[in-house]
Structures are given as C-alpha cells and as structure tokens.
C-alpha cells in the first residue's frame, strides 16, 4: 500500500521496486534487486485488480516482469497486464532473456504437459502469451495446498538449473527458490565455478536417480553404523559421508557452464528459429 514506506521494507544490499495496489485490500507486488544488478529501466502499472511491475538490466540483457493476478480477477484487467508486458518485451531485441513471475491464481492450468482442467479466458490468454514468446513454465509442484498458483516463466532454455519449494511460516504459499546457471549480477562470464569433488554441491541433483538413492538409504543399518563411532560427535560426519557416497553413486557431477556469452547467443538464435517454425506451422494450418 502507498502508506507503507520503502524504509519499512528495507533489506540491506537490495533495492526496492514496487507497484502498489491503490484501491483494493491486499495485492500489489514488490521486487528486491541486488545492489550489484544494474537496473536501467522500470515501469509499473496498477490495473485495479491486477498489478504489473517491469524492469530491465541492459548490462545483463535481462527483462523481469512481476505480475499479481488475484482469484476471480476480471479477464480485462489480466489481459491488460499481458498486453503491457508484451509491449515492453517487444521494445527489446531477441538477445534479452525474459523472466515473468508472480502469483497468477490459475489452478486450472496443468503444467506438465500443458493442459486445462477447464478453460477460462485468462488461462488461455496466458498460454497464448507464452506461445507467442516461446516461453516455458518451471514451477511443477504445488505452491499453495495442492495447487500451482505461483509461476516462473522464461524464454531461456538454459537459465534455470533447479527449482526448490519449501514450507514457510511466513506465508500460506510455499517458498520458491530458482537456481540460475549464472550470476545475474555478473553479466560477463568469468571463470567457471569450481566445486569441491567430495561435496553435495558437485552433484547435479536435477539428473539424480532418486529411487535408487531412497533404496540405498533404506538398506543402511544406521544403528550399527552409529556403534562404529567412538563417541556421538563422530556420527554426524560418518552419516554425511555415507549419504554423500550414496548420492555420488546415483547422481552425475555438475558440468560448469561454458560461458554465458556463448549461451546467450545460441539462445537468441534458438528463439528466432522457434519463432520462424511457429510462424510456418501457423501458416500451414
């Protein structure tokens, strides 16, 4: 709300961008950007029911669109958000990676694969928007109760490496963490990350065989294992080493990115190719 000042929302090391909901209870969006991420342009629009915040980091070639769509929001208000986002994106060339995120409250969309339990104008409009911009949606687990309401949508095929959802006492929605393949605050690729060989961070859990991991963990006699320790302080280390070894047997090692600049160029060419293919398919139909 406008009467909530930025000073009340301050977090050290981050800048605040916001779009307040002026005429209704609740709602609105706020985006915290790291102080090392240069934001070169911002725009926010309050469409009464829905709110939209857009920003650009030219050095990072990144566009962020943050949307709040409340339950039962009129189609006209949500469509206006999508149209404004489309216009904002269209003013940038294909080299920009676009991230659209927020609480969309569209539980009727099934995301893997995309289908609808029942069709609504707003759901169809969002899927059409994604198709037009060659985007994918990466949140595939429920974010509130048994429904996927919060979404992360992007036109990049390589920016997301992992998605983690956890419960939090701060909200009835689950906390979502998106892990990127590079540091957004450092648009120019430096040396690839080096992970310690014997560590969980060196493993690519997005490709792990979790069924095998669960099976191997279930076969461990933890009581006998604990008796091998001289004292209780040794067991945590032995426990960690045992779990790590099991994970290493069923999980490949991470492959460092070969360089963001190369990936970005390939992604831009890939998006152009897919748009041309989409246009050809549409023309043929």
Coordinates of C-alpha atoms in Angstrom, one line a residue:
X1 CA 0.0 0.0 0.0
X2 CA 1.2 3.6 -0.7
X3 CA 1.3 4.3 3.1
X4 CA 3.9 1.6 3.6
X5 CA 7.2 3.4 3.1
X6 CA 10.3 1.8 1.4
X7 CA 12.2 2.3 4.7
X8 CA 9.8 -0.2 6.3
X9 CA 10.6 -2.8 3.7
X10 CA 14.3 -2.2 3.5
X11 CA 16.7 -5.2 3.2
X12 CA 20.4 -4.5 3.3
X13 CA 22.1 -5.0 0.0
X14 CA 19.0 -4.8 -2.1
X15 CA 17.0 -2.1 -3.9
X16 CA 13.2 -2.0 -3.9
X17 CA 10.9 -1.8 -6.9
X18 CA 7.2 -1.8 -6.2
X19 CA 3.7 -1.5 -7.7
X20 CA 1.1 -0.7 -5.0
X21 CA -2.5 -1.7 -5.2
X22 CA -4.2 1.6 -4.7
X23 CA -7.9 1.0 -4.5
X24 CA -8.3 -2.6 -3.1
X25 CA -7.4 -4.5 0.0
X26 CA -4.2 -6.6 -0.3
X27 CA -2.4 -7.3 -3.5
X28 CA 0.4 -5.3 -5.1
X29 CA 3.9 -6.5 -6.0
X30 CA 7.4 -5.7 -4.7
X31 CA 10.7 -6.8 -6.3
X32 CA 14.0 -6.8 -4.4
X33 CA 17.0 -6.5 -6.8
X34 CA 20.6 -7.0 -5.6
X35 CA 22.6 -3.8 -5.5
X36 CA 25.1 -5.2 -7.9
X37 CA 22.4 -5.8 -10.5
X38 CA 22.2 -2.6 -12.6
X39 CA 18.5 -1.8 -13.3
X40 CA 18.4 0.6 -16.3
X41 CA 14.6 0.9 -16.8
X42 CA 11.5 0.4 -14.7
X43 CA 7.7 0.6 -15.3
X44 CA 4.8 -0.2 -13.1
X45 CA 1.0 -0.2 -13.8
X46 CA -1.9 -0.8 -11.4
X47 CA -4.8 -2.2 -13.3
X48 CA -7.1 -2.1 -10.3
X49 CA -7.4 -5.9 -9.8
X50 CA -4.0 -6.8 -11.3
X51 CA -0.6 -5.2 -10.8
X52 CA 2.4 -5.3 -13.1
X53 CA 6.0 -4.4 -12.5
X54 CA 8.6 -4.5 -15.3
X55 CA 12.3 -3.7 -15.2
X56 CA 15.3 -4.1 -17.5
X57 CA 19.0 -4.7 -16.8
X58 CA 20.7 -3.8 -20.1
X59 CA 24.2 -5.0 -19.0
X60 CA 22.8 -8.4 -18.0
X61 CA 20.4 -8.4 -21.1
X62 CA 17.6 -9.3 -18.7
X63 CA 13.9 -8.3 -18.5
X64 CA 11.8 -9.1 -15.4
X65 CA 8.0 -8.9 -15.3
X66 CA 6.3 -9.4 -12.0
X67 CA 2.5 -9.9 -12.0
X68 CA -0.1 -10.3 -9.4
X69 CA -3.5 -11.7 -10.5
X70 CA -6.0 -12.2 -7.7
X71 CA -8.5 -15.0 -7.7
X72 CA -11.5 -14.2 -9.9
X73 CA -9.8 -11.2 -11.4
X74 CA -11.7 -9.8 -14.5
X75 CA -10.2 -11.0 -17.7
X76 CA -9.9 -7.4 -18.9
X77 CA -7.6 -6.5 -16.1
X78 CA -5.3 -9.5 -16.6
X79 CA -5.3 -9.2 -20.3
X80 CA -4.2 -5.6 -19.9
X81 CA -1.2 -6.8 -17.9
X82 CA -0.2 -9.3 -20.5
X83 CA -0.6 -6.7 -23.3
X84 CA 1.6 -4.2 -21.4
X85 CA 4.2 -6.9 -20.7
X86 CA 4.2 -7.9 -24.4
X87 CA 4.7 -4.3 -25.5
X88 CA 7.5 -3.8 -23.0
X89 CA 9.3 -7.0 -24.2
X90 CA 8.8 -6.1 -27.9
X91 CA 10.8 -2.9 -27.4
X92 CA 13.9 -5.1 -26.8
X93 CA 15.7 -7.3 -29.2
X94 CA 15.9 -11.1 -29.1
X95 CA 19.1 -11.2 -27.2
X96 CA 17.3 -10.4 -23.9
X97 CA 16.3 -13.2 -21.6
X98 CA 12.8 -12.6 -20.2
X99 CA 11.6 -13.8 -16.8
X100 CA 7.9 -13.5 -15.9
X101 CA 6.9 -14.4 -12.4
X102 CA 4.3 -13.9 -9.7
X103 CA 1.1 -15.2 -8.2
X104 CA -1.3 -15.9 -11.1
X105 CA -4.0 -17.9 -9.3
X106 CA -4.7 -20.1 -12.3
X107 CA -5.0 -23.5 -10.8
X108 CA -7.0 -24.8 -13.8
X109 CA -3.7 -25.0 -15.9
X110 CA -1.8 -28.3 -15.7
X111 CA 1.8 -27.6 -16.5
X112 CA 3.4 -31.0 -17.3
X113 CA 2.3 -31.2 -20.1
X114 CA 0.3 -28.0 -20.5
X115 CA -3.5 -28.7 -20.5
X116 CA -6.5 -27.3 -18.7
X117 CA -8.9 -28.9 -16.3
X118 CA -11.4 -26.3 -17.6
X119 CA -10.9 -23.4 -19.9
X120 CA -11.0 -19.7 -18.9
X121 CA -10.2 -16.6 -20.9
X122 CA -7.4 -15.7 -18.6
X123 CA -5.8 -19.1 -18.7
X124 CA -6.0 -19.2 -22.5
X125 CA -4.5 -15.7 -22.7
X126 CA -1.5 -16.7 -20.5
X127 CA -0.8 -19.8 -22.6
X128 CA -1.1 -17.7 -25.8
X129 CA 1.3 -15.2 -24.3
X130 CA 3.8 -17.9 -23.6
X131 CA 3.5 -19.4 -27.0
X132 CA 4.0 -16.0 -28.7
X133 CA 7.2 -15.5 -26.8
X134 CA 8.4 -19.1 -26.8
X135 CA 8.3 -19.4 -23.1
X136 CA 8.2 -22.3 -20.6
X137 CA 6.9 -22.5 -17.0
X138 CA 9.2 -24.1 -14.5
X139 CA 7.1 -24.5 -11.3
X140 CA 5.7 -28.0 -11.4
X141 CA 4.9 -28.6 -7.7
X142 CA 2.0 -27.2 -5.7
X143 CA 2.8 -23.7 -4.3
X144 CA -0.3 -23.4 -2.1
X145 CA -2.1 -26.5 -0.7
X146 CA -2.4 -28.8 -3.8
X147 CA -2.4 -26.1 -6.4
X148 CA 0.2 -24.4 -8.6
X149 CA -0.6 -20.7 -8.2
X150 CA 2.9 -19.1 -8.3
X151 CA 4.7 -19.3 -11.7
X152 CA 8.1 -18.7 -13.1
X153 CA 8.0 -18.3 -16.9
X154 CA 11.0 -17.6 -19.2
X155 CA 12.1 -17.7 -22.8
X156 CA 15.5 -19.0 -21.9
X157 CA 16.2 -22.7 -22.3
X158 CA 19.2 -22.8 -20.1
X159 CA 18.8 -20.1 -17.4
X160 CA 17.1 -22.4 -14.8
X161 CA 19.1 -25.3 -13.3
X162 CA 17.0 -26.2 -10.3
X163 CA 13.7 -25.3 -8.5
X164 CA 13.3 -25.8 -4.8
X165 CA 10.0 -25.4 -2.9
X166 CA 9.8 -25.4 0.9
X167 CA 7.1 -24.6 3.5
X168 CA 7.4 -21.4 5.5
X169 CA 5.7 -19.9 8.5
X170 CA 5.7 -16.5 6.8
X171 CA 3.0 -17.4 4.2
X172 CA 0.4 -19.9 3.3
X173 CA 2.3 -20.2 0.0
X174 CA 5.4 -22.2 -0.2
X175 CA 8.8 -20.5 -0.6
X176 CA 10.2 -20.9 -4.1
X177 CA 13.9 -20.8 -4.9
X178 CA 15.1 -20.6 -8.5
X179 CA 18.7 -21.5 -9.2
X180 CA 20.2 -19.9 -12.3
X181 CA 23.0 -21.2 -14.4
X182 CA 25.0 -18.0 -14.0
X183 CA 25.2 -15.0 -11.7
X184 CA 22.9 -12.3 -12.9
X185 CA 25.0 -9.6 -11.2
X186 CA 28.0 -10.6 -13.3
X187 CA 26.8 -10.5 -16.9
X188 CA 30.3 -11.1 -18.3
X189 CA 31.3 -14.7 -17.7
X190 CA 34.4 -15.2 -15.6
X191 CA 36.0 -18.5 -14.6
X192 CA 33.6 -21.4 -14.3
X193 CA 32.7 -22.4 -10.7
X194 CA 34.9 -24.9 -9.1
X195 CA 33.1 -27.4 -6.7
X196 CA 34.9 -29.5 -4.2
X197 CA 35.0 -33.0 -5.6
X198 CA 33.7 -34.7 -2.4
X199 CA 30.7 -32.4 -1.8
X200 CA 27.0 -32.3 -2.4
X201 CA 27.4 -29.1 -4.5
X202 CA 29.5 -31.0 -7.1
X203 CA 26.5 -33.2 -7.9
X204 CA 23.7 -32.4 -10.4
X205 CA 20.6 -33.5 -8.5
X206 CA 18.3 -32.5 -11.4
X207 CA 19.6 -35.7 -13.1
X208 CA 19.7 -37.9 -10.0
X209 CA 18.1 -41.3 -9.7
X210 CA 16.2 -40.6 -6.5
X211 CA 14.5 -44.0 -6.5
X212 CA 17.9 -45.7 -6.3
X213 CA 19.1 -43.2 -3.6
X214 CA 16.0 -43.9 -1.5
X215 CA 16.6 -47.7 -1.9
X216 CA 20.2 -47.5 -0.9
X217 CA 19.4 -45.3 2.1
X218 CA 16.8 -47.8 3.2
X219 CA 19.4 -50.6 3.2
X220 CA 21.7 -48.8 5.7
X221 CA 21.7 -50.1 9.2
X222 CA 22.1 -46.7 10.9
X223 CA 22.1 -48.2 14.4
X224 CA 25.1 -50.5 13.6
X225 CA 26.7 -47.6 11.9
X226 CA 26.4 -45.4 14.9
X227 CA 28.0 -48.1 17.1
X228 CA 31.2 -47.8 15.0
X229 CA 31.7 -44.4 16.4
X230 CA 33.9 -43.8 19.4
X231 CA 31.6 -41.0 20.6
X232 CA 28.4 -39.2 19.5
X233 CA 30.4 -36.4 17.9
X234 CA 31.8 -38.7 15.2
X235 CA 28.4 -39.9 13.9
X236 CA 27.3 -36.7 12.1
X237 CA 30.5 -36.8 10.0
X238 CA 30.1 -40.6 9.3
X239 CA 26.4 -40.0 8.5
X240 CA 27.2 -37.2 6.0
X241 CA 30.0 -39.3 4.3
X242 CA 27.6 -42.3 3.9
X243 CA 24.8 -40.2 2.4
X244 CA 27.3 -38.4 0.1
X245 CA 28.7 -41.7 -1.2
X246 CA 25.2 -43.0 -1.9
X247 CA 24.3 -39.8 -3.8
X248 CA 27.6 -40.0 -5.8
X249 CA 26.7 -43.5 -6.9
X250 CA 23.3 -42.3 -8.3
X251 CA 23.9 -38.7 -9.4
X252 CA 26.2 -37.3 -12.1
X253 CA 28.6 -34.5 -11.4
X254 CA 27.7 -30.9 -12.4
X255 CA 29.1 -29.6 -15.7
X256 CA 30.2 -26.0 -15.4
X257 CA 28.6 -23.6 -18.0
X258 CA 31.0 -23.0 -20.9
X259 CA 30.4 -19.2 -20.9
X260 CA 27.3 -17.1 -20.7
X261 CA 28.0 -15.0 -23.7
X262 CA 28.1 -18.1 -26.0
X263 CA 24.9 -19.5 -24.3
X264 CA 23.1 -16.2 -24.8
X265 CA 23.9 -16.0 -28.5
X266 CA 22.8 -19.6 -29.0
X267 CA 19.6 -19.0 -27.0
X268 CA 18.8 -15.9 -29.2
X269 CA 19.3 -17.9 -32.4
X270 CA 17.2 -20.7 -31.0
X271 CA 14.4 -18.3 -30.1
X272 CA 14.5 -16.9 -33.7
X273 CA 14.4 -20.4 -35.1
X274 CA 11.5 -21.5 -33.0
X275 CA 9.5 -18.3 -33.9
X276 CA 10.1 -18.9 -37.6
X277 CA 9.0 -22.5 -37.2
X278 CA 5.9 -21.4 -35.2
X279 CA 5.0 -18.9 -38.0
X280 CA 5.4 -21.6 -40.6
X281 CA 3.2 -24.0 -38.7
X282 CA 0.6 -21.4 -38.2
X283 CA 0.6 -20.5 -41.9
X284 CA 0.3 -24.2 -42.9
X285 CA -2.7 -24.6 -40.6

